[in-house]
Short mmCIF file of C-alpha atoms and ligand atoms in Angstrom, two decimals:
data_model
loop_
_atom_site.label_atom_id
_atom_site.label_comp_id
_atom_site.label_asym_id
_atom_site.label_seq_id
_atom_site.Cartn_x
_atom_site.Cartn_y
_atom_site.Cartn_z
CA MET A 256 12.75 -12.48 15.24
CA PRO A 257 16.19 -11.54 13.12
CA ILE A 258 16.25 -7.95 11.67
CA TYR A 259 17.85 -7.70 8.25
CA GLN A 260 19.59 -4.34 8.75
CA PRO A 261 19.52 -3.61 12.44
CA GLU A 262 22.21 -0.86 11.97
CA MET A 263 19.60 1.16 10.32
CA GLU A 264 16.12 -0.33 11.36
CA CYS A 265 17.39 -0.08 15.01
CA ALA A 266 19.61 2.91 14.85
CA SER A 267 19.49 5.86 17.36
CA ARG A 268 17.37 8.64 16.55
CA ASP A 269 20.49 10.97 16.45
CA TYR A 270 22.12 8.68 14.08
CA LEU A 271 19.24 8.63 11.72
CA HIS A 272 18.79 12.23 11.67
CA ALA A 273 22.49 12.71 10.67
CA VAL A 274 22.01 10.05 8.00
CA GLN A 275 18.75 11.50 6.69
CA SER A 276 20.34 14.96 6.89
CA GLN A 277 23.48 14.13 4.68
CA ARG A 278 21.28 12.31 2.22
CA LEU A 279 18.58 14.96 1.78
CA LEU A 280 21.50 17.31 0.81
CA LYS A 281 22.78 14.98 -1.54
CA ALA A 282 19.33 14.38 -3.18
CA VAL A 283 18.56 18.22 -3.27
CA LYS A 284 21.80 18.72 -5.34
CA ILE A 285 21.07 15.85 -7.65
CA ALA A 286 17.58 17.24 -8.21
CA TYR A 287 18.66 20.82 -8.74
CA GLU A 288 21.45 20.26 -10.99
CA ASN A 289 19.90 17.41 -12.99
CA ILE A 290 16.38 17.97 -13.28
CA PRO A 291 15.09 21.36 -14.89
CA PHE A 292 11.67 20.99 -13.18
CA TYR A 293 13.25 21.21 -9.86
CA ARG A 294 15.72 23.88 -10.80
CA ASN A 295 12.69 26.16 -12.27
CA LYS A 296 10.61 25.43 -9.01
CA PHE A 297 13.78 26.32 -6.82
CA ASP A 298 14.42 29.39 -8.94
CA GLU A 299 10.91 30.45 -8.74
CA MET A 300 10.85 30.29 -5.03
CA GLY A 301 14.22 32.04 -4.76
CA LEU A 302 15.56 28.67 -3.00
CA GLN A 303 19.12 27.51 -3.30
CA PRO A 304 20.25 23.82 -2.55
CA GLN A 305 22.82 25.71 0.19
CA ASP A 306 19.75 26.83 2.04
CA ILE A 307 18.96 23.31 3.16
CA HIS A 308 21.21 22.55 5.90
CA SER A 309 19.60 19.40 7.38
CA ILE A 310 16.54 17.30 7.39
CA ASP A 311 14.86 19.97 9.46
CA ASP A 312 14.64 22.13 6.43
CA ILE A 313 12.63 19.85 4.34
CA HIS A 314 9.60 22.08 4.66
CA LYS A 315 11.19 24.57 2.62
CA LEU A 316 11.24 22.39 -0.12
CA PRO A 317 8.66 22.46 -2.98
CA PHE A 318 6.06 19.69 -3.26
CA THR A 319 5.77 17.14 -6.11
CA VAL A 320 2.47 15.86 -7.35
CA LYS A 321 1.53 12.91 -9.69
CA THR A 322 0.78 15.39 -12.48
CA ASP A 323 4.16 16.56 -12.42
CA LEU A 324 5.27 12.91 -13.57
CA ARG A 325 2.56 12.98 -16.14
CA ASP A 326 3.43 16.38 -17.48
CA HIS A 327 7.10 15.16 -18.18
CA TYR A 328 6.09 11.70 -19.27
CA PRO A 329 7.76 9.58 -20.00
CA PHE A 330 11.49 10.38 -18.84
CA GLY A 331 11.53 14.08 -18.21
CA LEU A 332 11.76 13.84 -14.36
CA PHE A 333 14.93 11.59 -14.48
CA ALA A 334 17.93 12.67 -12.85
CA VAL A 335 20.50 10.18 -14.89
CA PRO A 336 20.97 9.67 -18.59
CA GLN A 337 19.33 6.64 -19.90
CA SER A 338 22.47 4.73 -19.88
CA GLU A 339 22.58 4.74 -15.99
CA LEU A 340 19.09 3.13 -15.77
CA VAL A 341 18.87 -0.59 -15.27
CA ARG A 342 14.92 -0.84 -15.15
CA ILE A 343 11.79 1.01 -15.80
CA HIS A 344 8.59 0.69 -14.10
CA ALA A 345 5.15 2.18 -14.78
CA SER A 346 1.61 2.26 -13.01
CA SER A 347 -1.44 2.55 -14.99
CA GLY A 348 -3.54 5.16 -13.59
CA THR A 349 -7.41 5.20 -14.17
CA THR A 350 -6.83 7.82 -16.61
CA GLY A 351 -4.30 9.09 -18.90
CA LYS A 352 -0.76 8.06 -19.49
CA PRO A 353 1.09 5.76 -16.92
CA THR A 354 3.24 7.22 -14.53
CA VAL A 355 6.73 6.11 -15.29
CA VAL A 356 9.71 5.62 -12.86
CA GLY A 357 13.37 4.56 -13.47
CA TYR A 358 16.03 2.74 -11.49
CA THR A 359 19.62 2.92 -11.43
CA ALA A 360 21.64 -0.24 -10.18
CA HIS A 361 21.95 1.46 -6.73
CA ASP A 362 18.23 2.43 -6.51
CA ILE A 363 17.47 -1.36 -7.25
CA GLN A 364 19.61 -2.25 -4.28
CA VAL A 365 17.93 0.60 -2.26
CA TRP A 366 14.54 -1.09 -3.08
CA ALA A 367 15.71 -4.53 -2.48
CA ASP A 368 16.92 -3.89 0.87
CA GLY A 369 13.70 -2.26 1.81
CA ALA A 370 11.79 -5.47 0.48
CA ALA A 371 14.33 -7.83 2.22
CA ARG A 372 13.63 -5.87 5.71
CA ALA A 373 9.83 -6.32 4.92
CA ILE A 374 10.39 -10.34 4.42
CA ALA A 375 12.67 -10.55 7.50
CA ALA A 376 10.26 -8.61 9.56
CA ALA A 377 7.51 -11.32 8.51
CA GLY A 378 9.97 -14.20 9.75
CA GLY A 379 11.58 -14.94 6.59
CA THR A 380 15.02 -16.22 6.63
CA ARG A 381 17.63 -17.69 3.94
CA ASP A 382 15.95 -20.99 4.56
CA ASP A 383 12.47 -19.92 3.12
CA ILE A 384 10.55 -20.03 -0.01
CA ILE A 385 9.13 -16.97 -0.92
CA HIS A 386 6.18 -17.49 -3.04
CA VAL A 387 5.37 -14.21 -4.76
CA SER A 388 2.09 -14.07 -6.33
CA TYR A 389 1.99 -10.44 -7.06
CA GLY A 390 1.90 -9.38 -10.93
CA TYR A 391 5.32 -9.57 -12.59
CA GLY A 392 5.70 -6.86 -15.28
CA LEU A 393 5.38 -3.01 -15.09
CA PHE A 394 3.72 -3.39 -11.93
CA THR A 395 6.44 -3.13 -9.05
CA GLY A 396 4.79 -5.90 -6.98
CA GLY A 397 6.31 -8.97 -8.27
CA LEU A 398 9.78 -7.93 -8.99
CA GLY A 399 9.96 -6.09 -5.71
CA LEU A 400 9.35 -8.87 -3.48
CA HIS A 401 11.54 -11.06 -5.88
CA TYR A 402 14.52 -8.88 -5.39
CA GLY A 403 13.96 -8.63 -1.63
CA ALA A 404 13.74 -12.50 -1.37
CA GLU A 405 17.03 -13.07 -3.34
CA ARG A 406 18.66 -10.18 -1.43
CA LEU A 407 17.79 -11.89 1.78
CA GLY A 408 19.22 -15.06 0.38
CA ALA A 409 15.85 -16.59 0.58
CA THR A 410 14.63 -18.59 -2.38
CA ALA A 411 12.15 -16.45 -4.66
CA LEU A 412 9.51 -18.44 -6.44
CA PRO A 413 8.13 -16.10 -9.20
CA VAL A 414 4.68 -17.38 -9.64
CA SER A 415 3.09 -14.16 -10.48
CA SER A 416 -0.73 -13.71 -10.18
CA GLY A 417 -3.33 -15.96 -11.42
CA ASN A 418 -4.18 -19.42 -12.15
CA THR A 419 -5.28 -20.13 -8.40
CA LYS A 420 -5.26 -23.73 -8.36
CA ARG A 421 -1.80 -23.96 -9.90
CA GLN A 422 -0.67 -21.55 -6.96
CA ILE A 423 -2.19 -23.91 -4.57
CA GLN A 424 -0.40 -26.96 -6.28
CA LEU A 425 2.77 -25.22 -5.95
CA LEU A 426 2.44 -24.35 -2.22
CA GLN A 427 1.50 -27.70 -1.59
CA ASP A 428 4.43 -29.42 -3.77
CA PHE A 429 7.18 -26.98 -3.07
CA GLY A 430 6.43 -26.07 0.40
CA SER A 431 6.42 -22.28 0.04
CA ASN A 432 7.00 -20.60 3.41
CA ILE A 433 5.63 -17.00 2.78
CA LEU A 434 3.10 -16.01 0.46
CA CYS A 435 3.15 -12.52 -1.07
CA CYS A 436 0.24 -11.12 -2.82
CA THR A 437 -2.54 -8.69 -2.53
CA PRO A 438 -4.91 -9.20 0.58
CA SER A 439 -7.86 -9.76 -1.72
CA TYR A 440 -6.11 -12.46 -3.67
CA ALA A 441 -4.94 -13.78 -0.39
CA MET A 442 -8.57 -14.37 0.65
CA PHE A 443 -9.53 -16.00 -2.88
CA ILE A 444 -6.46 -18.46 -2.43
CA GLY A 445 -7.57 -19.02 1.01
CA GLU A 446 -11.22 -19.85 -0.13
CA THR A 447 -9.82 -22.00 -2.91
CA VAL A 448 -7.73 -24.04 -0.39
CA ARG A 449 -10.78 -24.39 1.40
CA ASN A 450 -13.07 -25.29 -1.10
CA MET A 451 -10.64 -27.63 -2.42
CA GLY A 452 -10.85 -29.59 0.72
CA ILE A 453 -7.40 -28.70 1.87
CA ASP A 454 -6.44 -28.24 5.51
CA PRO A 455 -4.33 -25.09 5.49
CA LYS A 456 -2.33 -26.56 8.40
CA THR A 457 -0.93 -28.97 5.83
CA LEU A 458 0.50 -26.30 4.06
CA GLN A 459 4.10 -25.03 5.06
CA VAL A 460 3.12 -21.45 4.75
CA ARG A 461 3.73 -19.66 7.95
CA ALA A 462 3.32 -15.83 7.09
CA GLY A 463 1.92 -13.75 4.12
CA ILE A 464 3.08 -10.22 3.03
CA PHE A 465 0.21 -8.45 1.65
CA GLY A 466 -0.32 -4.97 0.50
CA ALA A 467 -0.71 -2.91 -2.67
CA GLU A 468 -4.30 -1.95 -1.65
CA PRO A 469 -6.26 -0.75 1.49
CA TRP A 470 -7.21 -3.39 3.75
CA THR A 471 -8.48 -3.55 7.51
CA GLU A 472 -7.63 -5.26 10.56
CA PRO A 473 -10.71 -7.47 10.55
CA MET A 474 -9.63 -8.59 7.16
CA ARG A 475 -6.30 -9.25 8.36
CA ARG A 476 -7.63 -11.49 10.86
CA GLU A 477 -9.95 -13.35 8.32
CA VAL A 478 -7.06 -13.97 5.99
CA GLU A 479 -5.03 -15.34 8.95
CA ARG A 480 -8.04 -17.37 9.95
CA LEU A 481 -8.58 -18.80 6.22
CA LEU A 482 -4.84 -19.63 5.59
CA ASP A 483 -3.86 -20.26 9.39
CA ILE A 484 -0.78 -17.97 9.09
CA LYS A 485 0.32 -14.62 10.40
CA ALA A 486 -0.69 -11.76 7.77
CA HIS A 487 2.02 -8.86 7.48
CA ASP A 488 1.15 -5.48 5.69
CA ILE A 489 3.50 -4.26 3.13
CA TYR A 490 3.12 -0.68 1.65
CA GLY A 491 4.85 1.07 -1.28
CA LEU A 492 4.03 2.84 -4.37
CA SER A 493 5.81 3.00 -7.71
CA GLU A 494 6.82 6.74 -7.67
CA ILE A 495 8.75 6.13 -4.50
CA ALA A 496 9.83 2.47 -4.79
CA GLY A 497 7.56 -0.49 -4.88
CA PRO A 498 6.78 -2.72 -2.07
CA GLY A 499 9.22 -2.22 0.76
CA VAL A 500 8.67 1.55 1.71
CA ALA A 501 7.01 0.51 4.97
CA TYR A 502 6.36 -3.05 6.37
CA ASP A 503 4.78 -4.31 9.76
CA CYS A 504 6.59 -6.36 12.17
CA GLU A 505 5.68 -9.08 14.29
CA MET A 506 3.76 -6.78 16.62
CA GLN A 507 1.41 -5.95 13.59
CA SER A 508 1.04 -2.43 15.23
CA GLY A 509 1.79 0.10 12.29
CA MET A 510 4.16 -0.02 9.41
CA HIS A 511 7.98 0.56 10.06
CA ILE A 512 8.86 3.26 7.58
CA ASN A 513 12.34 2.70 5.70
CA GLU A 514 13.05 6.30 6.83
CA ASP A 515 16.60 6.30 5.77
CA TYR A 516 15.54 6.10 2.34
CA PHE A 517 12.09 7.57 2.13
CA TYR A 518 11.49 10.59 4.63
CA PRO A 519 8.11 10.76 5.83
CA GLU A 520 5.56 13.89 6.59
CA VAL A 521 2.05 13.97 6.89
CA ILE A 522 0.39 17.14 6.05
CA ASP A 523 -3.22 18.55 5.91
CA PRO A 524 -4.07 18.42 2.30
CA ASP A 525 -5.88 21.82 2.27
CA THR A 526 -3.46 23.97 4.31
CA LEU A 527 -0.37 21.71 3.41
CA GLN A 528 0.96 22.29 6.94
CA PRO A 529 2.04 19.16 8.86
CA VAL A 530 -0.39 17.59 11.07
CA PRO A 531 0.53 16.41 14.67
CA ASP A 532 1.89 12.85 14.94
CA GLY A 533 -1.36 10.33 15.55
CA GLU A 534 -3.53 12.59 13.35
CA TYR A 535 -4.58 11.43 10.05
CA GLY A 536 -3.76 13.41 6.83
CA GLU A 537 -1.94 12.98 3.45
CA LEU A 538 1.40 11.11 3.70
CA VAL A 539 4.21 12.64 1.80
CA PHE A 540 7.65 11.21 0.88
CA THR A 541 11.17 12.62 -0.06
CA CYS A 542 13.49 10.06 -1.60
CA ILE A 543 16.98 10.60 0.10
CA GLY A 544 18.80 7.58 -1.17
CA LYS A 545 17.76 7.52 -4.80
CA GLU A 546 19.89 8.29 -7.94
CA ALA A 547 17.27 7.98 -11.06
CA LEU A 548 14.20 9.83 -9.49
CA PRO A 549 14.96 11.76 -6.54
CA LEU A 550 11.41 13.03 -5.81
CA LEU A 551 11.06 15.83 -3.35
CA ARG A 552 7.99 15.79 -1.08
CA TYR A 553 6.00 13.65 -3.14
CA ARG A 554 2.36 13.98 -2.33
CA THR A 555 1.11 10.26 -2.25
CA ARG A 556 -2.64 11.03 -1.52
CA ASP A 557 -2.72 8.06 0.92
CA ILE A 558 -4.33 9.00 4.28
CA CYS A 559 -2.62 7.85 7.18
CA ALA A 560 -1.10 8.93 10.67
CA LEU A 561 2.66 8.70 11.78
CA MET A 562 3.58 7.01 14.94
CA ARG A 563 6.90 7.90 16.65
CA THR A 564 6.37 5.79 19.86
CA PRO A 565 8.78 3.14 20.51
CA CYS A 566 7.85 -0.37 19.24
CA SER A 567 8.45 -3.43 21.24
CA CYS A 568 10.41 -5.31 18.21
CA GLY A 569 13.34 -3.20 18.79
CA ARG A 570 13.20 -1.17 15.49
CA THR A 571 13.45 2.78 16.06
CA THR A 572 11.92 3.64 12.85
CA ILE A 573 8.76 5.72 12.72
CA ARG A 574 5.63 3.81 11.74
CA MET A 575 2.71 4.75 9.69
CA THR A 576 -0.96 3.33 10.30
CA LYS A 577 -2.54 1.40 7.56
CA PRO A 578 -3.66 3.84 4.79
CA ARG A 579 -7.53 4.32 5.23
CA GLY A 580 -7.48 4.94 1.65
CA ARG A 581 -6.45 7.49 -1.13
CA SER A 582 -7.88 10.99 -0.97
CA ASP A 583 -8.85 10.17 -4.66
CA ASP A 584 -10.56 6.82 -3.77
CA MET A 585 -12.76 8.85 -0.96
CA LEU A 586 -16.32 8.88 -1.98
CA ILE A 587 -18.48 11.73 -1.49
CA ILE A 588 -21.85 10.53 -0.69
CA ARG A 589 -24.48 13.30 -0.20
CA GLY A 590 -21.73 15.52 1.01
CA VAL A 591 -20.37 12.89 3.31
CA ASN A 592 -16.69 11.48 3.14
CA VAL A 593 -16.81 7.70 2.78
CA PHE A 594 -13.69 5.64 2.51
CA PRO A 595 -14.50 1.82 1.13
CA SER A 596 -12.19 0.70 4.07
CA GLN A 597 -14.66 2.11 6.60
CA VAL A 598 -17.33 -0.13 5.05
CA GLU A 599 -14.98 -3.17 5.05
CA HIS A 600 -14.45 -2.69 8.79
CA VAL A 601 -18.12 -2.62 9.33
CA LEU A 602 -19.21 -5.62 7.48
CA LEU A 603 -16.10 -7.73 9.00
CA GLU A 604 -16.83 -6.65 12.56
CA LEU A 605 -20.34 -8.07 11.80
CA GLY A 606 -18.83 -11.43 11.12
CA MET A 607 -19.23 -11.15 7.12
CA ASP A 608 -16.62 -12.36 4.71
CA PRO A 609 -14.48 -9.50 2.86
CA ASN A 610 -16.44 -10.10 -0.28
CA TYR A 611 -18.23 -6.87 -1.01
CA GLN A 612 -18.81 -4.21 -3.58
CA ILE A 613 -20.12 -0.60 -3.26
CA LEU A 614 -22.30 0.64 -6.17
CA VAL A 615 -22.73 4.39 -6.09
CA ASN A 616 -25.69 5.70 -8.30
CA ARG A 617 -27.46 9.06 -8.76
CA LYS A 618 -31.14 8.77 -8.41
CA ASN A 619 -33.58 11.54 -8.71
CA ASN A 620 -30.55 13.90 -8.28
CA LEU A 621 -29.69 12.10 -4.92
CA ASP A 622 -26.52 10.08 -4.42
CA ASP A 623 -27.61 6.42 -3.76
CA MET A 624 -25.11 3.91 -2.30
CA GLU A 625 -25.57 0.05 -2.13
CA VAL A 626 -23.43 -2.29 -0.60
CA GLN A 627 -23.62 -5.58 -1.94
CA VAL A 628 -21.97 -8.52 0.53
CA GLU A 629 -21.83 -12.12 -0.21
CA MET A 630 -23.75 -14.22 2.39
CA GLY A 631 -21.58 -16.93 3.73
CA GLU A 632 -22.55 -20.52 2.89
CA GLN A 633 -24.46 -21.23 6.03
CA MET A 634 -26.69 -18.20 5.58
CA PHE A 635 -27.71 -19.47 1.83
CA SER A 636 -30.51 -21.95 3.46
CA ASP A 637 -31.87 -19.02 5.73
CA THR A 638 -35.26 -17.60 5.58
CA VAL A 639 -35.91 -14.38 3.60
CA LYS A 640 -36.95 -12.92 6.89
CA ASN A 641 -33.72 -13.79 8.62
CA LEU A 642 -31.48 -12.45 5.88
CA GLU A 643 -33.61 -9.19 5.66
CA ALA A 644 -32.89 -9.02 9.51
CA VAL A 645 -29.02 -9.45 8.66
CA GLU A 646 -29.34 -6.70 5.88
CA LYS A 647 -31.25 -4.32 8.27
CA LYS A 648 -28.45 -4.87 11.12
CA MET A 649 -25.64 -3.99 8.49
CA GLU A 650 -27.46 -1.13 7.54
CA SER A 651 -28.09 0.44 10.98
CA ALA A 652 -24.14 -0.24 11.80
CA LEU A 653 -23.29 1.58 8.34
CA GLN A 654 -25.45 4.22 9.22
CA SER A 655 -23.80 4.89 12.73
CA THR A 656 -20.21 4.67 11.22
CA LEU A 657 -20.63 6.55 8.12
CA ASN A 658 -23.51 8.87 9.14
CA ILE A 659 -25.20 8.35 5.80
CA HIS A 660 -27.75 5.52 4.97
CA ALA A 661 -26.41 2.89 2.56
CA ARG A 662 -28.66 0.04 1.40
CA VAL A 663 -27.26 -3.72 1.87
CA ARG A 664 -27.99 -6.48 -0.34
CA LEU A 665 -26.94 -9.96 0.30
CA VAL A 666 -25.98 -11.79 -2.72
CA GLU A 667 -25.21 -15.36 -3.39
CA PRO A 668 -21.86 -16.89 -2.19
CA GLY A 669 -19.25 -16.67 -4.74
CA SER A 670 -21.42 -14.28 -7.06
CA LEU A 671 -19.00 -10.99 -6.76
CA PRO A 672 -15.88 -11.09 -8.97
CA ARG A 673 -12.66 -12.05 -7.18
CA SER A 674 -9.45 -10.25 -7.74
CA GLU A 675 -6.22 -11.74 -8.59
CA GLY A 676 -4.54 -8.49 -8.15
CA LYS A 677 -5.91 -5.03 -6.78
CA ALA A 678 -9.64 -5.41 -5.82
CA LYS A 679 -12.01 -3.18 -7.32
CA ARG A 680 -14.61 -2.29 -4.71
CA VAL A 681 -16.47 0.64 -5.91
CA ILE A 682 -18.46 1.02 -8.95
CA ASP A 683 -19.48 4.53 -9.04
CA GLN A 684 -21.96 4.97 -11.84
CA ARG A 685 -22.69 8.78 -11.02
CA GLY A 686 -20.81 10.07 -14.11
CA LEU A 687 -18.78 12.38 -11.77
CA VAL A 688 -15.31 13.02 -12.97
O1 LIG B 998 0.88 -1.25 -5.09
C1 LIG B 998 3.37 -1.23 -4.64
C2 LIG B 998 3.07 -2.31 -3.97
C3 LIG B 998 3.10 -3.69 -4.46
C4 LIG B 998 2.71 -2.14 -2.34
C5 LIG B 998 2.95 -4.84 -3.55
C6 LIG B 998 2.74 -3.19 -1.72
C7 LIG B 998 2.82 -4.72 -2.17
P1 LIG B 998 1.38 1.25 -7.13
O2 LIG B 998 0.66 0.13 -8.05
O3 LIG B 998 1.95 2.27 -7.57
O4 LIG B 998 2.46 0.34 -6.23
O5 LIG B 998 0.05 1.57 -5.90
C8 LIG B 998 0.62 2.53 -4.92
O6 LIG B 998 -1.14 1.59 -3.75
O7 LIG B 998 -0.33 4.79 -3.29
C9 LIG B 998 -1.64 3.08 -1.82
O8 LIG B 998 -2.81 3.81 -2.46
C10 LIG B 998 -2.00 1.71 -2.24
N1 LIG B 998 -1.13 0.58 -1.47
C11 LIG B 998 0.16 0.05 -1.45
N2 LIG B 998 0.35 -0.52 -0.29
C12 LIG B 998 -0.81 -0.40 0.42
C13 LIG B 998 -1.27 -0.98 1.74
C14 LIG B 998 2.06 -0.59 -5.51
N3 LIG B 998 -0.37 -1.97 2.26
C15 LIG B 998 -0.75 2.61 -4.07
N4 LIG B 998 -2.23 -0.26 2.26
C16 LIG B 998 -0.36 3.42 -2.86
C17 LIG B 998 -3.11 0.48 1.58
C18 LIG B 998 -1.68 0.42 -0.22
N5 LIG B 998 -2.96 0.88 0.30
#
């Protein structure tokens, strides 16, 4: 499969090291000279930009966290005057003010390159129509893939999210080749295609580029089956660059990180020390090719592992596992850490559809977890006894994976809310902040 920028994606490790070192020095200089927040941090630590000689010195740099962006809301961490900005995006957190990010013309090119690499890795070419059903707006999903498609020379179709039947009509009429949306929306589109009696084989869609929320391998297989496509993962976050920070290739074995622009580390969130390759920890990025917001050692809160083993696709870049979730999405139920993605994994391994919701409550001062799972159409006519047996089976599988008891309740097909963007899987009513 053609690689969009093989000179970087397949570069020798020595060359990448040299590029990263040179870019880090530049990023540190920009940050120190133009962002008072970093200058103060460096001064407090007794650190000078000239103490950084190569990428190997990255651990000397201070970390940045989300609240640093919030504390300097809206533009306080930008390294360039507003006249240099060509775009602003923002992500709405669950609490407080949004996180605001800015891009110069050069930054947009960096981002578009990253997204173009992802589209090419999913088999996209100039001849393809890229159907973008991520939301357009302050969210980076829509415009990120849009610019990536145009950069590649493909045809961008800016549908945005919502109005699912119209999405399907456009897929049919325009013959879109690559579908880009969240995995949960891909599921919904797939279900709707089937419910409308359309055979997905009659569509021209070959591949999907799905991300913006955690999803599991069994969910990938389910989306692939429903839409009869190859489903690719794409990762990104507004603070670093939207979609296109990392993406998976045809091997689907971890996402290649665009490490010539976004230098990754994985740390133990408690000790802040690096963890060995292959071990899970918190992903940290340093932007080494951006002008407006050159964040240093940004703690993403995403939990994943890094892999340096060579990939058979020919790319030499480091890969990240699918994020298991965010440390702030992690539920602590009766003292046990639970990621919603673990629940998803268990349900799908047992052949259920990925339509589920986790309800957490506190009863008699004890955490209570209920997993509501939609039964498939074929189960709907089953006897109560059989359904109870299915619930028990899922409860015991969850118990052995999570080490806690969670009640499972089968609900009617189609009764749980569907998502057109990021799915809301957890309803935590314990009133914990
Ligand atoms: O979600 C950017 C994006 C748009 C990525 C479209 C991929 C596709 P934010 O809204 O800032 O940006 O949310 C970023 O979403 O820190 C992760 O927790 C999560 N996330 C993004 N991609 C993935 C993925 C966009 N492939 C946050 N797997 C990140 C798991 C993901 N989680």
